[in-house]
Short mmCIF file of N, CA and C in Angstrom, two decimals:
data_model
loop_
_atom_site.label_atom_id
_atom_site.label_comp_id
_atom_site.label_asym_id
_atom_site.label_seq_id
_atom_site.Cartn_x
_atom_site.Cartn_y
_atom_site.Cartn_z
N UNK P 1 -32.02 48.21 -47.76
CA UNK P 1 -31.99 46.81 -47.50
C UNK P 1 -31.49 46.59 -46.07
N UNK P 2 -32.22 45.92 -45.21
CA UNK P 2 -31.75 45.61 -44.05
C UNK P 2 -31.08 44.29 -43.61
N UNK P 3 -29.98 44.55 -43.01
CA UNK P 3 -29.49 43.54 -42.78
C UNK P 3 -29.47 42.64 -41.66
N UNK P 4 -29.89 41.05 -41.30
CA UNK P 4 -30.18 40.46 -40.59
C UNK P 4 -28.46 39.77 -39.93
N UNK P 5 -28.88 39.85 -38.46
CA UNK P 5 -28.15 39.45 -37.81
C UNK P 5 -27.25 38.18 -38.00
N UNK P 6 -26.15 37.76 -38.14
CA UNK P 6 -25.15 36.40 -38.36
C UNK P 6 -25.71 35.67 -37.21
N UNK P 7 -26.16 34.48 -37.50
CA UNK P 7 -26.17 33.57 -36.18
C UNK P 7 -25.09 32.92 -35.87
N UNK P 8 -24.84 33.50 -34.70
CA UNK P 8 -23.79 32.58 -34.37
C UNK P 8 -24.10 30.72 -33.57
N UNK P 9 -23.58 30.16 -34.33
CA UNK P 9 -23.53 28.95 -33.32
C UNK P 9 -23.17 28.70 -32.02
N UNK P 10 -24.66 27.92 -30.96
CA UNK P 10 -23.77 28.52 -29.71
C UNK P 10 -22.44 27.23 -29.67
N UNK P 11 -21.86 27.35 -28.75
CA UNK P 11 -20.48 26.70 -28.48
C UNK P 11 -20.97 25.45 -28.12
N UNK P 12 -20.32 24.18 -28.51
CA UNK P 12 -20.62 23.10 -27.93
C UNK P 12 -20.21 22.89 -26.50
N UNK P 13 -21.10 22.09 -25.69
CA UNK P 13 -21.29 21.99 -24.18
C UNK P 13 -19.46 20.98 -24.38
N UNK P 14 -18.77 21.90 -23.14
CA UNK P 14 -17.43 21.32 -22.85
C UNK P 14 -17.63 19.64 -23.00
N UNK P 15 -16.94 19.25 -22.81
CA UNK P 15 -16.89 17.29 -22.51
C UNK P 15 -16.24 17.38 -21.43
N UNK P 16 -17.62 16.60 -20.29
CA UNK P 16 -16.94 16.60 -19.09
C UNK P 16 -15.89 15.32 -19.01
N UNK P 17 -15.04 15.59 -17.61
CA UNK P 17 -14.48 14.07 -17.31
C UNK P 17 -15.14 13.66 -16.02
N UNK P 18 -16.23 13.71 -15.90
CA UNK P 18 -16.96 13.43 -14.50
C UNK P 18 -16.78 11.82 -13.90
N UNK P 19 -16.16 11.04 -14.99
CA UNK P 19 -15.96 9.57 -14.79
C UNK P 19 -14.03 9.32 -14.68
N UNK P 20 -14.03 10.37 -15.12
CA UNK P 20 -12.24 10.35 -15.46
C UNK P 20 -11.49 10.68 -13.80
N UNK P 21 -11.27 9.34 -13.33
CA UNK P 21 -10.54 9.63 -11.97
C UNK P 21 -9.31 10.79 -11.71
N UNK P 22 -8.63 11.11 -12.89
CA UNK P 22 -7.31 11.72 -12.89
C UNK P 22 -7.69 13.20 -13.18
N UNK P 23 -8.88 13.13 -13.47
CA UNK P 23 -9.04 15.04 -13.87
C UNK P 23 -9.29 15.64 -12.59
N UNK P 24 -8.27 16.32 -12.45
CA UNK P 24 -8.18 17.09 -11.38
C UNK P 24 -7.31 16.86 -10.64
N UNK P 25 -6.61 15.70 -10.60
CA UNK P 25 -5.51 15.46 -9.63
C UNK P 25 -4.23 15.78 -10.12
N UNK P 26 -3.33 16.31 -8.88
CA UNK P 26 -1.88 16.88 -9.15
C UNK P 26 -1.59 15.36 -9.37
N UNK P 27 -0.31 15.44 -9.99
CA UNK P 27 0.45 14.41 -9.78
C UNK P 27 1.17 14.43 -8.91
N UNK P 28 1.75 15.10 -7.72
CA UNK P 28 1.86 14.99 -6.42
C UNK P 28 0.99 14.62 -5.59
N UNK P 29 -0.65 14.60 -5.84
CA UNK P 29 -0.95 13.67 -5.22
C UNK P 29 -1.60 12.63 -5.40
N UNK P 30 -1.34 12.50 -6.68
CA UNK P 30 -1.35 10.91 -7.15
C UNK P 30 -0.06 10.30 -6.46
N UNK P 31 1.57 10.63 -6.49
CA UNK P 31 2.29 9.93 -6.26
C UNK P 31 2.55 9.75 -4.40
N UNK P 32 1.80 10.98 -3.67
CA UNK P 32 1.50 10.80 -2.12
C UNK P 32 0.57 9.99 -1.66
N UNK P 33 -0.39 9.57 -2.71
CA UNK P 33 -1.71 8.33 -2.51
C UNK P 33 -1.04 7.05 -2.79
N UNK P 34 -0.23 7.07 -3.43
CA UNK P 34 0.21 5.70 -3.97
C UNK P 34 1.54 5.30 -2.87
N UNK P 35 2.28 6.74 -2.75
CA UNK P 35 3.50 5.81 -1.25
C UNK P 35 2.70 5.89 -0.56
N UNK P 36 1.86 6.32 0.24
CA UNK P 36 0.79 6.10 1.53
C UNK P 36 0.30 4.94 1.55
N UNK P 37 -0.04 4.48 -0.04
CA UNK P 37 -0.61 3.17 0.01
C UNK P 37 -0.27 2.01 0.12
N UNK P 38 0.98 2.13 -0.41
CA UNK P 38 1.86 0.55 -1.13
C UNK P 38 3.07 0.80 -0.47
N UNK P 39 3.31 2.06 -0.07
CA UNK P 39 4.82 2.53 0.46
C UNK P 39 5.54 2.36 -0.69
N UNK P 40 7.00 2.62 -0.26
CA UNK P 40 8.13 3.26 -1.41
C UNK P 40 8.56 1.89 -1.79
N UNK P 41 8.85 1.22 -0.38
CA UNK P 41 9.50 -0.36 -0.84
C UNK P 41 8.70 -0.82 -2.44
N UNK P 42 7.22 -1.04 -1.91
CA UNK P 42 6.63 -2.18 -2.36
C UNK P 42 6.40 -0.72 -4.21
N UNK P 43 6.06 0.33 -4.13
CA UNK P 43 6.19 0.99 -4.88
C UNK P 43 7.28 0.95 -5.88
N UNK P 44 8.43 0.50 -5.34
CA UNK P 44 9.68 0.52 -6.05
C UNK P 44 9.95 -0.99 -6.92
N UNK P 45 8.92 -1.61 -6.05
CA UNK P 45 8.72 -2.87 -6.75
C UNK P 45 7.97 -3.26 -8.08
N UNK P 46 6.88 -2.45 -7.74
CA UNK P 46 5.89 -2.35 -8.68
C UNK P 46 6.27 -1.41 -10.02
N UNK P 47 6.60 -0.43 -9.89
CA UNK P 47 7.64 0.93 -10.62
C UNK P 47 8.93 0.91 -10.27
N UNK P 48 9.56 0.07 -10.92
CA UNK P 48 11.12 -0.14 -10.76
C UNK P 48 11.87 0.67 -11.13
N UNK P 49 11.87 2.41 -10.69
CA UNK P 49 12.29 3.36 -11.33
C UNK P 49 13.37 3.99 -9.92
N UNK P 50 14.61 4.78 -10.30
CA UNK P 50 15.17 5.30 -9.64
C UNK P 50 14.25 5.93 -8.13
N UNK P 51 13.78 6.89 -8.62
CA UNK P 51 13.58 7.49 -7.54
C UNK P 51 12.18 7.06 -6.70
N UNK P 52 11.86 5.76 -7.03
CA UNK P 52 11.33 4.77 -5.68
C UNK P 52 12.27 4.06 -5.15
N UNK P 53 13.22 3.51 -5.93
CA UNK P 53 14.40 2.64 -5.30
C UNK P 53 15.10 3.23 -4.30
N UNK P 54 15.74 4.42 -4.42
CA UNK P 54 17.01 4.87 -3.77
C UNK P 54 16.68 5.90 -2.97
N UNK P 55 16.37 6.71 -2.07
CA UNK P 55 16.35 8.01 -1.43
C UNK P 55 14.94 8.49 -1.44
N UNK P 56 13.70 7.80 -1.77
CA UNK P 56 12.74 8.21 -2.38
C UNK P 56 12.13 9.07 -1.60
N UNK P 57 11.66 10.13 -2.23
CA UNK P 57 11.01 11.28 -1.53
C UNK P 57 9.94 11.72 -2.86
N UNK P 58 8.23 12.69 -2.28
CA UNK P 58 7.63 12.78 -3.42
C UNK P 58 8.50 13.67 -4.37
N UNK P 59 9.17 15.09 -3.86
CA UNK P 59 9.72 15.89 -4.55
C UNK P 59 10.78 15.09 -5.63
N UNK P 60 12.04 14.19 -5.52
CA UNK P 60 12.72 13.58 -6.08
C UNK P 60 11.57 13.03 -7.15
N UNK P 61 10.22 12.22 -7.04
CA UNK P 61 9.61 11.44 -7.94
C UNK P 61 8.84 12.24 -8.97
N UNK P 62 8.48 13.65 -8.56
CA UNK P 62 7.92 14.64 -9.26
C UNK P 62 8.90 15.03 -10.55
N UNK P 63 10.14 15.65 -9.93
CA UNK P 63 11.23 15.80 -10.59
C UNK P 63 11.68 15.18 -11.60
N UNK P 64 11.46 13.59 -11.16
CA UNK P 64 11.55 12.81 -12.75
C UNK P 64 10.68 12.47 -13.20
N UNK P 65 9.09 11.87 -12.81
CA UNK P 65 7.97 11.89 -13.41
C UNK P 65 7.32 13.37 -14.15
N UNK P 66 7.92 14.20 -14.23
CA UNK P 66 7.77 15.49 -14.86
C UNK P 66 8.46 15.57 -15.86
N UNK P 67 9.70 14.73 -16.55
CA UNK P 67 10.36 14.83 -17.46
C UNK P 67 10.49 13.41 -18.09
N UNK P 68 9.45 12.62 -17.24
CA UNK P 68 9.81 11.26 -18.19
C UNK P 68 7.95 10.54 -18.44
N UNK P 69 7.84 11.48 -19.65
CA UNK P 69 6.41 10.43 -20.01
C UNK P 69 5.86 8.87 -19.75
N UNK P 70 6.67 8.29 -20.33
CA UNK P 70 6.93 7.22 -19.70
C UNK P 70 6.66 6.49 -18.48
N UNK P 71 7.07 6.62 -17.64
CA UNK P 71 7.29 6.82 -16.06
C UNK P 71 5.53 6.96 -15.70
N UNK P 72 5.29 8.65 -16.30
CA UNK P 72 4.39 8.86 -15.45
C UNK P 72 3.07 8.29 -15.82
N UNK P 73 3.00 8.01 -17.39
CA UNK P 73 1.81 6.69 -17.58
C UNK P 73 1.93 5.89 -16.98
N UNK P 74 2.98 5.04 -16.05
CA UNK P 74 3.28 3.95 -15.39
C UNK P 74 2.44 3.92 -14.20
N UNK P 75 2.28 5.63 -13.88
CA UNK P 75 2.23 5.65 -12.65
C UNK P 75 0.82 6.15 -12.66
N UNK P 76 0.62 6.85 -13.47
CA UNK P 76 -1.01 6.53 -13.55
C UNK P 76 -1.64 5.95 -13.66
N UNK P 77 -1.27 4.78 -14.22
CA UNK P 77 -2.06 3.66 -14.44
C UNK P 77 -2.06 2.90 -13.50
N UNK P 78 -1.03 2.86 -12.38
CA UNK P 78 -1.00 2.24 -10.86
C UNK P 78 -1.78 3.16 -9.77
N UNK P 79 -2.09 4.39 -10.20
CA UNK P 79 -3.08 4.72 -9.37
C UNK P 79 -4.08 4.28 -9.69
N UNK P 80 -4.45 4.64 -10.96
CA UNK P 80 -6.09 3.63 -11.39
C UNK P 80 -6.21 2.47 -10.66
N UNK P 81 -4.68 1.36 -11.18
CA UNK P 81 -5.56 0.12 -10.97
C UNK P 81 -5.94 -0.29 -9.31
N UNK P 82 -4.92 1.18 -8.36
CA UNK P 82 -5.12 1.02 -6.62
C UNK P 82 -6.59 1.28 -6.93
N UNK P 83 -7.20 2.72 -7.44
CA UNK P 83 -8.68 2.73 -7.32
C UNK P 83 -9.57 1.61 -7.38
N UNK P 84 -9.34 1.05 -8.13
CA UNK P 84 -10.42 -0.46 -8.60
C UNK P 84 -9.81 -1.10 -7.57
N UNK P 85 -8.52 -1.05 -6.75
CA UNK P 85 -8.79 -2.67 -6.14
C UNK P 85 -9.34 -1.96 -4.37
N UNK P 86 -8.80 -0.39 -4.19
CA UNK P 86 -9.81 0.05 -3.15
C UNK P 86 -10.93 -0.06 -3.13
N UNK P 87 -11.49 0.09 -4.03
CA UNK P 87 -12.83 -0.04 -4.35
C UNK P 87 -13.83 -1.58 -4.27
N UNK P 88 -13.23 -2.46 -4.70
CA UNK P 88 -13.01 -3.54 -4.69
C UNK P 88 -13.00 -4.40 -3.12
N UNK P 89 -12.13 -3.60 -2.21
CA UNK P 89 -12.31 -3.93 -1.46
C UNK P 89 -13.30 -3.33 -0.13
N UNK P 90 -14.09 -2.65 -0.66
CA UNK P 90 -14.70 -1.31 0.24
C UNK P 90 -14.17 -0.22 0.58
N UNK P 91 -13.12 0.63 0.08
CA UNK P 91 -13.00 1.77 0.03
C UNK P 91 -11.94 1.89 1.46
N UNK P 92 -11.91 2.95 1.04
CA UNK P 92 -10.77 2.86 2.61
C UNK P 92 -11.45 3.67 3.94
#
């Protein structure tokens, strides 16, 4: 009796994020696009978090956006909404 080969199923095609602005970006430089953009002041305004307020540097904002979930949805979502309004306004 011969035995026929197992088919394997091939693998489903990955799911790209080809629309997903954040795939691929460090969050260092999400948070170097956003003080470049808005600066620390107006940043600290918008994200009323320690380390835009006081001494702000990216390393200090990494440091706590790396340990505070929170925070760093905040801050993703303020890069998004800079994308739409760069965009919005013709790009830079």
């Amino acid at each position: 009796m011969a035995s026929t080969p197992d088919l394997i199923p091939e693998p489903a095609p990955a799911k790209t994020q080809a629309r997903n602005p954040l795939h691929g970006k460090t969050l260092e430089a999400i948070v170097t696009e956003l003080s470049e953009h808005y600066g620390w002041e107006d940043l600290g305004v918008r994200i009323p978090v320690r380390c835009f307020t006081h001494d702000p540097s990216v390393a200090s904002s990494l440091k706590f956006l790396r340990k505070t979930p929170w925070a760093r949805e905040k801050v993703e979502g303020l890069y998004l909404f800079m994308l739409r309004e760069v965009r919005r306004q013709g790009g830079k």
